[in-house]
mmCIF file of C-alpha atoms in Angstrom:
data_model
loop_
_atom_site.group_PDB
_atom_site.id
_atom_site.type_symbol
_atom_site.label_atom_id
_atom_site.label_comp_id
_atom_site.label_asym_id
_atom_site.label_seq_id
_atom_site.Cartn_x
_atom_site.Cartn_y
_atom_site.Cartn_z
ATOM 1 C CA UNK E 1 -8.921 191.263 68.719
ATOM 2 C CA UNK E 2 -9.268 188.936 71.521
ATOM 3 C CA UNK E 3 -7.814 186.003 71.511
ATOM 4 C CA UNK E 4 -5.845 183.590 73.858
ATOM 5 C CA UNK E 5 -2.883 181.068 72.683
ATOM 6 C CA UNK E 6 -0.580 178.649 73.538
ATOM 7 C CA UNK E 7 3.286 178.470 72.460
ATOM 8 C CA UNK E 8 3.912 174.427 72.788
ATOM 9 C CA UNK E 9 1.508 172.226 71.689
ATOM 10 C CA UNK E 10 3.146 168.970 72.975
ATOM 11 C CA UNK E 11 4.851 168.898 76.219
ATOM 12 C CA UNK E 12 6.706 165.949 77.277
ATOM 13 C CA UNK E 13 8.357 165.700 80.465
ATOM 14 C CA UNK E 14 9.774 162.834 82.984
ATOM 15 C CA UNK E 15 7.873 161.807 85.615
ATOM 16 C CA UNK E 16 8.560 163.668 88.616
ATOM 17 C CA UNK E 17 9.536 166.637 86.917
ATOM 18 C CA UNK E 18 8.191 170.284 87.011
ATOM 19 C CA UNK E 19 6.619 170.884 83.836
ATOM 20 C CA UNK E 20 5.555 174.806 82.694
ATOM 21 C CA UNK E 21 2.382 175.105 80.574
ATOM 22 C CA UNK E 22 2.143 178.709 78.519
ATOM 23 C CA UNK E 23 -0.440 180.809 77.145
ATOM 24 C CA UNK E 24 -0.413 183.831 75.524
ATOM 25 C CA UNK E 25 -3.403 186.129 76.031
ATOM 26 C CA UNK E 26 -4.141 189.382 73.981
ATOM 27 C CA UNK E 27 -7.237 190.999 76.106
ATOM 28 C CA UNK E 28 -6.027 193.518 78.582
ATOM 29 C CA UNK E 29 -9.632 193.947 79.750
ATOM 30 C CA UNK E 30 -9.575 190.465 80.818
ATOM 31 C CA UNK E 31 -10.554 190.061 84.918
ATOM 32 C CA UNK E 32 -10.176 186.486 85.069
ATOM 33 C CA UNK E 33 -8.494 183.675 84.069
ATOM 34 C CA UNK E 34 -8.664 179.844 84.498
ATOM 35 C CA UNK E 35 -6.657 176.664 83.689
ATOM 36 C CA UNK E 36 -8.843 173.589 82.725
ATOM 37 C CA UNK E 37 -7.593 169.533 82.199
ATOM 38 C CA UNK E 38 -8.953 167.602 79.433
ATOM 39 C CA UNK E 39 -7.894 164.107 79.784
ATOM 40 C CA UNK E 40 -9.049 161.716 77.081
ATOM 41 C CA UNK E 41 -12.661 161.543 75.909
ATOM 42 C CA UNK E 42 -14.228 163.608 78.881
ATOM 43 C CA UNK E 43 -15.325 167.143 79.657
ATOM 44 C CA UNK E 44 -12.304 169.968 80.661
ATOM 45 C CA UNK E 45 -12.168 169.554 84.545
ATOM 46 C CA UNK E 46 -10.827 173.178 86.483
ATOM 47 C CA UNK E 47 -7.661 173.176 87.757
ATOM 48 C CA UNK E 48 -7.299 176.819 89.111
ATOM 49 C CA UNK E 49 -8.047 180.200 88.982
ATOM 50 C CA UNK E 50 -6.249 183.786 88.645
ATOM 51 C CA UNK E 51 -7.868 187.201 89.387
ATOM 52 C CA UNK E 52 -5.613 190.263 87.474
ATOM 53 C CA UNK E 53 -5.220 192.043 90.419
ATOM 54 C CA UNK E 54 -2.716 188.804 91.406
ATOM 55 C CA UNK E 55 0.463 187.370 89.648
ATOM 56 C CA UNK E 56 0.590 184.485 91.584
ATOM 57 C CA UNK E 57 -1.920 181.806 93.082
ATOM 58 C CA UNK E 58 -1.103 178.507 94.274
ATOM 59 C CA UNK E 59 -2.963 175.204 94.918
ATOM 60 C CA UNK E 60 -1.868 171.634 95.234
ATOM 61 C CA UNK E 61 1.119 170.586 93.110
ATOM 62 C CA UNK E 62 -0.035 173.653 90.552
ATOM 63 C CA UNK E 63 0.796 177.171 90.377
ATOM 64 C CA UNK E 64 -0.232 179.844 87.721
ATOM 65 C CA UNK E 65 1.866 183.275 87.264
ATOM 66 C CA UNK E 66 0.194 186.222 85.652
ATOM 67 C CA UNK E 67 2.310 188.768 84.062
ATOM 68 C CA UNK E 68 0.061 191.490 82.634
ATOM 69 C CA UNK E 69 2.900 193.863 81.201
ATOM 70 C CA UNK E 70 3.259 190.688 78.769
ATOM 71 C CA UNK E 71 -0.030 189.046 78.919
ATOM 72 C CA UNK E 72 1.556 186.171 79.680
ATOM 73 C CA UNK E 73 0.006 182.972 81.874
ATOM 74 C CA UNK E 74 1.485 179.946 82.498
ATOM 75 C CA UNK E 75 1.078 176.730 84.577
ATOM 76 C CA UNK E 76 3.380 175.109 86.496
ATOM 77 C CA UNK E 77 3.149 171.232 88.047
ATOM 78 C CA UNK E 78 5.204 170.092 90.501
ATOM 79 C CA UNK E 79 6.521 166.515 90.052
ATOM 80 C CA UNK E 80 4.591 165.558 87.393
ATOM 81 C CA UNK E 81 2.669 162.750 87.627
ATOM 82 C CA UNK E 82 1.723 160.017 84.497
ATOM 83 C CA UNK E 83 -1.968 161.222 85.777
ATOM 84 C CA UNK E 84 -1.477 164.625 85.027
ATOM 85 C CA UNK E 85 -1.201 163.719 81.103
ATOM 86 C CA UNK E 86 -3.621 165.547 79.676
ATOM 87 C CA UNK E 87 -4.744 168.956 77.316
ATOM 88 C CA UNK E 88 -4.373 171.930 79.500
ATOM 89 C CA UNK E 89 -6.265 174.603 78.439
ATOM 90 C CA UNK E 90 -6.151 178.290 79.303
ATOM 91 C CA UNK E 91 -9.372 180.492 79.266
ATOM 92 C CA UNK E 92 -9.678 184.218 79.447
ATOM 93 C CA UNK E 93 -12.775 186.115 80.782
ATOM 94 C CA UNK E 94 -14.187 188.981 79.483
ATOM 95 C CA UNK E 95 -16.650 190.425 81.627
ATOM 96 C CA UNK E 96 -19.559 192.164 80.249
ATOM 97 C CA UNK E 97 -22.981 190.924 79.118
ATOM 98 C CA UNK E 98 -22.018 187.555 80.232
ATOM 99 C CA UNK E 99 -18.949 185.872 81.074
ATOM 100 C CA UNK E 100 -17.508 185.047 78.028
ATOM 101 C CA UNK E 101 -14.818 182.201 78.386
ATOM 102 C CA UNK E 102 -12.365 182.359 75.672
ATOM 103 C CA UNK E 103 -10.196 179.292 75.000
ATOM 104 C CA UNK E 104 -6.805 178.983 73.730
ATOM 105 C CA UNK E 105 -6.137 175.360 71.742
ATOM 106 C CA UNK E 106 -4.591 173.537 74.010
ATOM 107 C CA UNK E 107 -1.737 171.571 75.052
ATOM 108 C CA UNK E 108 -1.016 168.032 75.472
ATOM 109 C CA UNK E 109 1.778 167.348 78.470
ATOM 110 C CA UNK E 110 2.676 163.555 77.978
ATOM 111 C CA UNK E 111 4.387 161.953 80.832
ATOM 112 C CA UNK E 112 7.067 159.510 80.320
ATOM 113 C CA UNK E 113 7.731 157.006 83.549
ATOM 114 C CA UNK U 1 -25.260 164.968 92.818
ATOM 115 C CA UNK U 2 -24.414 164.572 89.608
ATOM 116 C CA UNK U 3 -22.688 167.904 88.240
ATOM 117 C CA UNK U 4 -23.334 168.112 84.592
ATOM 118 C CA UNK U 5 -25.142 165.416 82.495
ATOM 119 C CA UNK U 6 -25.930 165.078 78.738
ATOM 120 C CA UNK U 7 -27.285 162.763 76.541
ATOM 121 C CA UNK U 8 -26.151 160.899 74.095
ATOM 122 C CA UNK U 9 -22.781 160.322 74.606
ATOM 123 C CA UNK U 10 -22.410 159.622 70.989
ATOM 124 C CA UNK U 11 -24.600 159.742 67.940
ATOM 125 C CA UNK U 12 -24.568 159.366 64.232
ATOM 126 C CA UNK U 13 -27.025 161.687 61.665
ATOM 127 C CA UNK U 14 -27.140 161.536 57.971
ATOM 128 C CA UNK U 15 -26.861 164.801 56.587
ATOM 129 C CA UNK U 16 -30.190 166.390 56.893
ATOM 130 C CA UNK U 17 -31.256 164.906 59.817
ATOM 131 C CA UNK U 18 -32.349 166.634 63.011
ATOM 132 C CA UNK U 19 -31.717 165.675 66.499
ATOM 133 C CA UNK U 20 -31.478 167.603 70.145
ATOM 134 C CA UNK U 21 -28.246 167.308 72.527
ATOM 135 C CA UNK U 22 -29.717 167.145 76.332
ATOM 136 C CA UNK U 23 -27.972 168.717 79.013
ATOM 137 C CA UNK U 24 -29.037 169.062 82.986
ATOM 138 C CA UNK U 25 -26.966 170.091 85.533
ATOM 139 C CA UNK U 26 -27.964 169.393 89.388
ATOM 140 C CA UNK U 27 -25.745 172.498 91.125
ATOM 141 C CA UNK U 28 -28.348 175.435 91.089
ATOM 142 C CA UNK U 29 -26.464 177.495 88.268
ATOM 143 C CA UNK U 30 -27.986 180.014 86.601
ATOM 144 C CA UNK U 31 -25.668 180.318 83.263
ATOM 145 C CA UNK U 32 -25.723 177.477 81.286
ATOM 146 C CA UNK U 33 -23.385 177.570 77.593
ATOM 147 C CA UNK U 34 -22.825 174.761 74.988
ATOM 148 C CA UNK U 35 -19.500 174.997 73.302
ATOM 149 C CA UNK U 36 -18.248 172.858 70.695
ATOM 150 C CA UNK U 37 -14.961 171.454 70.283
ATOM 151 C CA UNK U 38 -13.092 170.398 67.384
ATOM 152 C CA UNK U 39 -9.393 168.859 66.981
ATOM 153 C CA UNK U 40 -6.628 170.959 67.700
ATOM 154 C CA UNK U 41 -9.041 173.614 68.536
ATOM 155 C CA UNK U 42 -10.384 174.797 71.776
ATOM 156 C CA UNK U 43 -13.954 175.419 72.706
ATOM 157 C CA UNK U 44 -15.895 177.497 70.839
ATOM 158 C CA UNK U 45 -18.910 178.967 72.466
ATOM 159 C CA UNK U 46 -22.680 178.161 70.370
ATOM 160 C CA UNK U 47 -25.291 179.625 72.280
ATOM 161 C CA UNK U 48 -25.636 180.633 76.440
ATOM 162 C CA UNK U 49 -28.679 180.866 78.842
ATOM 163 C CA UNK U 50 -27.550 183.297 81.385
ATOM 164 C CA UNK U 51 -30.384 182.458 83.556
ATOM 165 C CA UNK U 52 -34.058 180.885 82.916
ATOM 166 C CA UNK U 53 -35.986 182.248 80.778
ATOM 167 C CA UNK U 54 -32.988 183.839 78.731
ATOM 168 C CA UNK U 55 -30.707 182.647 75.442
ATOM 169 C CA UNK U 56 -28.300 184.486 73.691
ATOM 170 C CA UNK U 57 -26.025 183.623 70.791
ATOM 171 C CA UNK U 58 -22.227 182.894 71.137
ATOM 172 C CA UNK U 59 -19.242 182.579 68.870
ATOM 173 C CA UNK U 60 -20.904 180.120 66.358
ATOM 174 C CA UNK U 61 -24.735 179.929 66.623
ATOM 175 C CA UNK U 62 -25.655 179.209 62.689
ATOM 176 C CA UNK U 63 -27.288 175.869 62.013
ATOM 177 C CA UNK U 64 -28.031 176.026 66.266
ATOM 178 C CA UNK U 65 -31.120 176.564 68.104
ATOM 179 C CA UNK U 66 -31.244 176.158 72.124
ATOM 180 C CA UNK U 67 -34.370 175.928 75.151
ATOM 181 C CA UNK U 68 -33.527 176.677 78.322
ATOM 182 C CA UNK U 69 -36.523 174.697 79.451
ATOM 183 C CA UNK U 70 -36.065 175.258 83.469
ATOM 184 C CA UNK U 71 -33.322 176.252 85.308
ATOM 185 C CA UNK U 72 -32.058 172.583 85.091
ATOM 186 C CA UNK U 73 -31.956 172.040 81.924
ATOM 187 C CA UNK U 74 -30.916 173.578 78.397
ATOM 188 C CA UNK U 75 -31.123 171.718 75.237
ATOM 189 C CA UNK U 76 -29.042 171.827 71.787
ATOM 190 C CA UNK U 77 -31.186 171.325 68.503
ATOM 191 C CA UNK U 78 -29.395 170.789 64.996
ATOM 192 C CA UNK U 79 -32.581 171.353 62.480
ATOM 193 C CA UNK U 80 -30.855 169.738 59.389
ATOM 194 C CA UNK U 81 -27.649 168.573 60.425
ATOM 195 C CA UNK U 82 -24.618 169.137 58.583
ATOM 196 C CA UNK U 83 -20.994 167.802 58.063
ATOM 197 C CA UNK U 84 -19.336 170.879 59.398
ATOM 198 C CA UNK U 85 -21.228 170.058 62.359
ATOM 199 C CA UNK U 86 -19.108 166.986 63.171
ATOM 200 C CA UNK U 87 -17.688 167.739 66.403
ATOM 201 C CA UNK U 88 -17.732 167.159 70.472
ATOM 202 C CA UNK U 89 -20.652 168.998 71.747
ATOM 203 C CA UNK U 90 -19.920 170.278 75.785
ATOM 204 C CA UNK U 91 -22.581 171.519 77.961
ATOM 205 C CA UNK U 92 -21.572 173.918 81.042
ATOM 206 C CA UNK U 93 -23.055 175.631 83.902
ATOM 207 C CA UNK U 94 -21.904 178.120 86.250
ATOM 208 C CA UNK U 95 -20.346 181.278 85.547
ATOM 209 C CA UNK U 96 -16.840 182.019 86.025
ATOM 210 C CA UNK U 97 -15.406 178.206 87.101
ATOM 211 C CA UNK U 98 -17.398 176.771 84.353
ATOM 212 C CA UNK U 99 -18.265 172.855 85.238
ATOM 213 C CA UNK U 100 -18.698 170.765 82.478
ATOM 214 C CA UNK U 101 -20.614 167.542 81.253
ATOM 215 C CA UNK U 102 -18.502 164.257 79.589
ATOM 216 C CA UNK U 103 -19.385 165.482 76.132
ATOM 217 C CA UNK U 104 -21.314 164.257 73.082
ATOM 218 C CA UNK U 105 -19.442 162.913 70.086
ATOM 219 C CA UNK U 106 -21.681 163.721 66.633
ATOM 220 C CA UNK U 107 -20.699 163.097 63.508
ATOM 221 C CA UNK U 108 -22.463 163.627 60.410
ATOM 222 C CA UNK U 109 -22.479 161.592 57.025
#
């Protein structure tokens, strides 16, 4: 079936410390792939992007590595700010029809000064 | 420009009740989706509007009914609101990077 997960749910880290966000993803038909932030009590705001014909993209402070042999994705921050606690969620999607986001749970990275 | 807009940001029903969720978005999109999202759960997909004129159920339609009125807007209606439909209601628009609105918060009694 499809389905897309996370292996932490809580993540605490130091400020100014890289912190690694997983997700697990079981779809190998899956094309795309995102990475949204949910901070407290608004809507999930994108973070970045992935095509499956990459392993690697980079933007500012954020990475995300794609390893399809393991349908693995994960999310890296560099120096982590106290503004980049949040839920990080990972999305799959499935083309076809319509694009069909598929959402793991979520985690929560905490930030300790 | 305002992105992604709904109304209300919160609202209580008694079990029963009927009310619809608003959502507009101001960026031209043609897909539109409402998701809901409960705790410790990620968004769950309720219905989709993959361009005007057009609706199509998601992952958990029952007790759900949507308009995609224009190409602005798409509306959420809960007929006779339930319990189980406590939850945070998220409009979106666009079609791969998915922008969505601040939520509504519904619980029912």
């Amino acid at each position: 079936g499809e389905s897309v997960g996370l292996h932490l749910p809580t993540l605490s880290v130091q400020e100014g410390d890289n912190s690694i966000i997983n997700c697990a993803y079981s779809n190998s038909a899956s094309d795309y792939f995102i990475w949204y932030k949910q901070e407290s009590g608004k809507g999930p705001q994108f973070i970045i992007d992935i095509r499956s014909n990459m392993d690697k993209r980079q933007g500012q402070r954020v990475t995300v590595l794609l390893n399809k042999t393991v349908k693995h994705l994960s999310l890296q921050i560099a120096a982590t700010q106290p503004g980049d606690s949040a839920v990080y969620f990972c999305a799959e999607i499935v083309s076809g029809g319509y694009n069909k986001l598929i959402f793991g749970a979520g985690t929560r990275l905490a930030v300790h000064p | 420009n305002a992105g992604v807009t709904q109304t209300p940001k919160f609202q209580v029903l008694k079990t029963g009740q009927s009310m619809t969720l608003q959502c507009a978005q101001d960026m031209n999109h043609n897909s539109m989706y409402w998701y809901r999202q409960d705790p410790g759960m990620g968004l769950r997909l309720i219905y989709y509007s993959a361009s005007e004129g057009t609706t199509d159920k998601g992952e958990v339609p029952n007790g759900y009914n949507v308009s995609r009125l224009n190409k602005r807007e798409f509306s959420l209606r809960l007929e006779s609101a339930a319990p189980s439909q406590t939850s945070v209601y998220f409009c979106a628009s666009n079609s791969y990077e998915q922008y969505f609105g601040p939520g509504t918060r519904l619980t029912v009694t």
